[in-house]
Amino acid sequence: MKKVAPRSGPRPAAVSVSDATLRSFVGYQMKRAFNVIQSDLVKTLKPFDLRMLTYTALVLIVDNPGLRQSQLAEAMDVERPNMVVIIDELERRELITRDRVQTDRRAYALKATLKGRRLYEKAIAAVTAHEADLLRDLDEDARTTILAAMKVIQKAKKGDQS
């Protein structure tokens, strides 16, 4: 088998890629913005040993004591088997408890422990600061408009599913 000799000399300059057509689409812009938010959020949650999914689950459990696993899975739009992994992690870390529902032995009610509520408070403060920093150049009217637009998009999608 013949070996290919390594190329010597200058490498060709990187080609600039235009995404101008894609940038005309709201969805593409939303995805690019989400990538920035997500990257920073991962760093923000790391000191708390939380991922986006475990953070979301913890917040929903603290805000909705007694929430059932099936309700949490639906709220997070996560398949039930995947939800079990998230719940197991939060329970292993003693951030939540899951207790059988008296009226339905197949269901579990989720509640945050004191440790879970304390972590929730710290993580919420960090995420609030993270978002304030990312959105510092947007005035209140712009934020209100963006949130309203997101709600319209979400509502339109829900309307398609009925």
PDB file of N, CA and C in Angstrom, residues 41-87:
ATOM      1  N   LEU A  41     -25.582  28.630  29.650  1.00  0.00           N
ATOM      2  CA  LEU A  41     -26.361  28.011  30.727  1.00  0.00           C
ATOM      3  C   LEU A  41     -25.673  26.755  31.244  1.00  0.00           C
ATOM      4  N   VAL A  42     -25.075  25.987  30.355  1.00  0.00           N
ATOM      5  CA  VAL A  42     -24.339  24.785  30.779  1.00  0.00           C
ATOM      6  C   VAL A  42     -23.239  25.180  31.761  1.00  0.00           C
ATOM      7  N   LYS A  43     -22.512  26.249  31.449  1.00  0.00           N
ATOM      8  CA  LYS A  43     -21.452  26.741  32.343  1.00  0.00           C
ATOM      9  C   LYS A  43     -22.034  27.249  33.659  1.00  0.00           C
ATOM     10  N   THR A  44     -23.181  27.908  33.585  1.00  0.00           N
ATOM     11  CA  THR A  44     -23.821  28.458  34.778  1.00  0.00           C
ATOM     12  C   THR A  44     -24.270  27.357  35.731  1.00  0.00           C
ATOM     13  N   LEU A  45     -24.785  26.254  35.186  1.00  0.00           N
ATOM     14  CA  LEU A  45     -25.311  25.163  36.013  1.00  0.00           C
ATOM     15  C   LEU A  45     -24.237  24.190  36.500  1.00  0.00           C
ATOM     16  N   LYS A  46     -23.086  24.198  35.868  1.00  0.00           N
ATOM     17  CA  LYS A  46     -22.015  23.246  36.203  1.00  0.00           C
ATOM     18  C   LYS A  46     -21.611  23.274  37.684  1.00  0.00           C
ATOM     19  N   PRO A  47     -21.442  24.442  38.303  1.00  0.00           N
ATOM     20  CA  PRO A  47     -21.058  24.435  39.722  1.00  0.00           C
ATOM     21  C   PRO A  47     -22.096  23.774  40.641  1.00  0.00           C
ATOM     22  N   PHE A  48     -23.325  23.646  40.159  1.00  0.00           N
ATOM     23  CA  PHE A  48     -24.389  23.029  40.955  1.00  0.00           C
ATOM     24  C   PHE A  48     -24.560  21.556  40.598  1.00  0.00           C
ATOM     25  N   ASP A  49     -23.708  21.077  39.680  1.00  0.00           N
ATOM     26  CA  ASP A  49     -23.792  19.702  39.192  1.00  0.00           C
ATOM     27  C   ASP A  49     -25.190  19.416  38.627  1.00  0.00           C
ATOM     28  N   LEU A  50     -25.706  20.401  37.887  1.00  0.00           N
ATOM     29  CA  LEU A  50     -27.007  20.263  37.240  1.00  0.00           C
ATOM     30  C   LEU A  50     -26.838  20.398  35.733  1.00  0.00           C
ATOM     31  N   ARG A  51     -27.635  19.632  35.019  1.00  0.00           N
ATOM     32  CA  ARG A  51     -27.744  19.785  33.572  1.00  0.00           C
ATOM     33  C   ARG A  51     -29.062  20.513  33.302  1.00  0.00           C
ATOM     34  N   MET A  52     -29.273  20.901  32.071  1.00  0.00           N
ATOM     35  CA  MET A  52     -30.505  21.628  31.762  1.00  0.00           C
ATOM     36  C   MET A  52     -31.742  20.815  32.158  1.00  0.00           C
ATOM     37  N   LEU A  53     -31.724  19.515  31.875  1.00  0.00           N
ATOM     38  CA  LEU A  53     -32.888  18.683  32.191  1.00  0.00           C
ATOM     39  C   LEU A  53     -33.082  18.506  33.697  1.00  0.00           C
ATOM     40  N   THR A  54     -32.002  18.282  34.437  1.00  0.00           N
ATOM     41  CA  THR A  54     -32.160  18.096  35.880  1.00  0.00           C
ATOM     42  C   THR A  54     -32.547  19.417  36.546  1.00  0.00           C
ATOM     43  N   TYR A  55     -32.018  20.515  36.041  1.00  0.00           N
ATOM     44  CA  TYR A  55     -32.398  21.844  36.550  1.00  0.00           C
ATOM     45  C   TYR A  55     -33.884  22.093  36.298  1.00  0.00           C
ATOM     46  N   THR A  56     -34.330  21.840  35.077  1.00  0.00           N
ATOM     47  CA  THR A  56     -35.734  22.049  34.730  1.00  0.00           C
ATOM     48  C   THR A  56     -36.637  21.193  35.605  1.00  0.00           C
ATOM     49  N   ALA A  57     -36.271  19.936  35.768  1.00  0.00           N
ATOM     50  CA  ALA A  57     -37.083  19.036  36.597  1.00  0.00           C
ATOM     51  C   ALA A  57     -37.131  19.530  38.039  1.00  0.00           C
ATOM     52  N   LEU A  58     -35.995  19.930  38.587  1.00  0.00           N
ATOM     53  CA  LEU A  58     -35.960  20.418  39.969  1.00  0.00           C
ATOM     54  C   LEU A  58     -36.847  21.648  40.135  1.00  0.00           C
ATOM     55  N   VAL A  59     -36.757  22.579  39.209  1.00  0.00           N
ATOM     56  CA  VAL A  59     -37.577  23.796  39.289  1.00  0.00           C
ATOM     57  C   VAL A  59     -39.058  23.439  39.254  1.00  0.00           C
ATOM     58  N   LEU A  60     -39.450  22.568  38.336  1.00  0.00           N
ATOM     59  CA  LEU A  60     -40.866  22.198  38.235  1.00  0.00           C
ATOM     60  C   LEU A  60     -41.352  21.469  39.486  1.00  0.00           C
ATOM     61  N   ILE A  61     -40.500  20.638  40.071  1.00  0.00           N
ATOM     62  CA  ILE A  61     -40.878  19.908  41.287  1.00  0.00           C
ATOM     63  C   ILE A  61     -41.007  20.860  42.466  1.00  0.00           C
ATOM     64  N   VAL A  62     -40.066  21.788  42.618  1.00  0.00           N
ATOM     65  CA  VAL A  62     -40.150  22.756  43.717  1.00  0.00           C
ATOM     66  C   VAL A  62     -41.390  23.633  43.553  1.00  0.00           C
ATOM     67  N   ASP A  63     -41.637  24.072  42.325  1.00  0.00           N
ATOM     68  CA  ASP A  63     -42.766  24.963  42.067  1.00  0.00           C
ATOM     69  C   ASP A  63     -44.120  24.257  42.100  1.00  0.00           C
ATOM     70  N   ASN A  64     -44.115  22.916  42.022  1.00  0.00           N
ATOM     71  CA  ASN A  64     -45.357  22.134  41.989  1.00  0.00           C
ATOM     72  C   ASN A  64     -45.253  20.927  42.909  1.00  0.00           C
ATOM     73  N   PRO A  65     -45.228  21.144  44.231  1.00  0.00           N
ATOM     74  CA  PRO A  65     -45.078  20.008  45.148  1.00  0.00           C
ATOM     75  C   PRO A  65     -46.179  18.972  44.928  1.00  0.00           C
ATOM     76  N   GLY A  66     -45.773  17.699  44.927  1.00  0.00           N
ATOM     77  CA  GLY A  66     -46.740  16.625  44.732  1.00  0.00           C
ATOM     78  C   GLY A  66     -46.968  16.280  43.270  1.00  0.00           C
ATOM     79  N   LEU A  67     -46.244  16.930  42.396  1.00  0.00           N
ATOM     80  CA  LEU A  67     -46.330  16.669  40.962  1.00  0.00           C
ATOM     81  C   LEU A  67     -46.056  15.188  40.708  1.00  0.00           C
ATOM     82  N   ARG A  68     -46.835  14.574  39.833  1.00  0.00           N
ATOM     83  CA  ARG A  68     -46.603  13.171  39.493  1.00  0.00           C
ATOM     84  C   ARG A  68     -45.537  13.078  38.403  1.00  0.00           C
ATOM     85  N   GLN A  69     -44.845  11.946  38.380  1.00  0.00           N
ATOM     86  CA  GLN A  69     -43.812  11.741  37.369  1.00  0.00           C
ATOM     87  C   GLN A  69     -44.368  11.898  35.963  1.00  0.00           C
ATOM     88  N   SER A  70     -45.555  11.380  35.724  1.00  0.00           N
ATOM     89  CA  SER A  70     -46.156  11.476  34.388  1.00  0.00           C
ATOM     90  C   SER A  70     -46.448  12.931  34.022  1.00  0.00           C
ATOM     91  N   GLN A  71     -46.862  13.734  35.004  1.00  0.00           N
ATOM     92  CA  GLN A  71     -47.116  15.158  34.753  1.00  0.00           C
ATOM     93  C   GLN A  71     -45.808  15.880  34.442  1.00  0.00           C
ATOM     94  N   LEU A  72     -44.759  15.521  35.163  1.00  0.00           N
ATOM     95  CA  LEU A  72     -43.450  16.130  34.933  1.00  0.00           C
ATOM     96  C   LEU A  72     -42.944  15.779  33.537  1.00  0.00           C
ATOM     97  N   ALA A  73     -43.080  14.520  33.152  1.00  0.00           N
ATOM     98  CA  ALA A  73     -42.649  14.081  31.821  1.00  0.00           C
ATOM     99  C   ALA A  73     -43.396  14.861  30.733  1.00  0.00           C
ATOM    100  N   GLU A  74     -44.676  15.046  30.932  1.00  0.00           N
ATOM    101  CA  GLU A  74     -45.477  15.794  29.953  1.00  0.00           C
ATOM    102  C   GLU A  74     -45.065  17.270  29.916  1.00  0.00           C
ATOM    103  N   ALA A  75     -44.876  17.861  31.076  1.00  0.00           N
ATOM    104  CA  ALA A  75     -44.495  19.275  31.146  1.00  0.00           C
ATOM    105  C   ALA A  75     -43.141  19.519  30.484  1.00  0.00           C
ATOM    106  N   MET A  76     -42.234  18.554  30.621  1.00  0.00           N
ATOM    107  CA  MET A  76     -40.887  18.711  30.061  1.00  0.00           C
ATOM    108  C   MET A  76     -40.782  18.152  28.642  1.00  0.00           C
ATOM    109  N   ASP A  77     -41.854  17.497  28.178  1.00  0.00           N
ATOM    110  CA  ASP A  77     -41.866  16.877  26.860  1.00  0.00           C
ATOM    111  C   ASP A  77     -40.731  15.859  26.739  1.00  0.00           C
ATOM    112  N   VAL A  78     -40.671  14.987  27.762  1.00  0.00           N
ATOM    113  CA  VAL A  78     -39.638  13.949  27.843  1.00  0.00           C
ATOM    114  C   VAL A  78     -40.340  12.599  27.932  1.00  0.00           C
ATOM    115  N   GLU A  79     -39.819  11.608  27.231  1.00  0.00           N
ATOM    116  CA  GLU A  79     -40.380  10.259  27.300  1.00  0.00           C
ATOM    117  C   GLU A  79     -40.266   9.738  28.735  1.00  0.00           C
ATOM    118  N   ARG A  80     -41.261   8.985  29.163  1.00  0.00           N
ATOM    119  CA  ARG A  80     -41.280   8.492  30.542  1.00  0.00           C
ATOM    120  C   ARG A  80     -40.034   7.706  30.945  1.00  0.00           C
ATOM    121  N   PRO A  81     -39.526   6.793  30.093  1.00  0.00           N
ATOM    122  CA  PRO A  81     -38.306   6.075  30.506  1.00  0.00           C
ATOM    123  C   PRO A  81     -37.125   7.027  30.746  1.00  0.00           C
ATOM    124  N   ASN A  82     -37.010   8.081  29.948  1.00  0.00           N
ATOM    125  CA  ASN A  82     -35.938   9.067  30.144  1.00  0.00           C
ATOM    126  C   ASN A  82     -36.174   9.875  31.415  1.00  0.00           C
ATOM    127  N   MET A  83     -37.430  10.090  31.751  1.00  0.00           N
ATOM    128  CA  MET A  83     -37.761  10.831  32.968  1.00  0.00           C
ATOM    129  C   MET A  83     -37.313  10.060  34.198  1.00  0.00           C
ATOM    130  N   VAL A  84     -37.411   8.750  34.161  1.00  0.00           N
ATOM    131  CA  VAL A  84     -37.000   7.924  35.299  1.00  0.00           C
ATOM    132  C   VAL A  84     -35.523   8.167  35.620  1.00  0.00           C
ATOM    133  N   VAL A  85     -34.688   8.283  34.601  1.00  0.00           N
ATOM    134  CA  VAL A  85     -33.257   8.523  34.798  1.00  0.00           C
ATOM    135  C   VAL A  85     -33.041   9.874  35.491  1.00  0.00           C
ATOM    136  N   ILE A  86     -33.773  10.890  35.064  1.00  0.00           N
ATOM    137  CA  ILE A  86     -33.658  12.229  35.659  1.00  0.00           C
ATOM    138  C   ILE A  86     -34.112  12.198  37.112  1.00  0.00           C
ATOM    139  N   ILE A  87     -35.243  11.580  37.367  1.00  0.00           N
ATOM    140  CA  ILE A  87     -35.787  11.476  38.727  1.00  0.00           C
ATOM    141  C   ILE A  87     -34.830  10.686  39.625  1.00  0.00           C
TER     142      ILE A  87
END
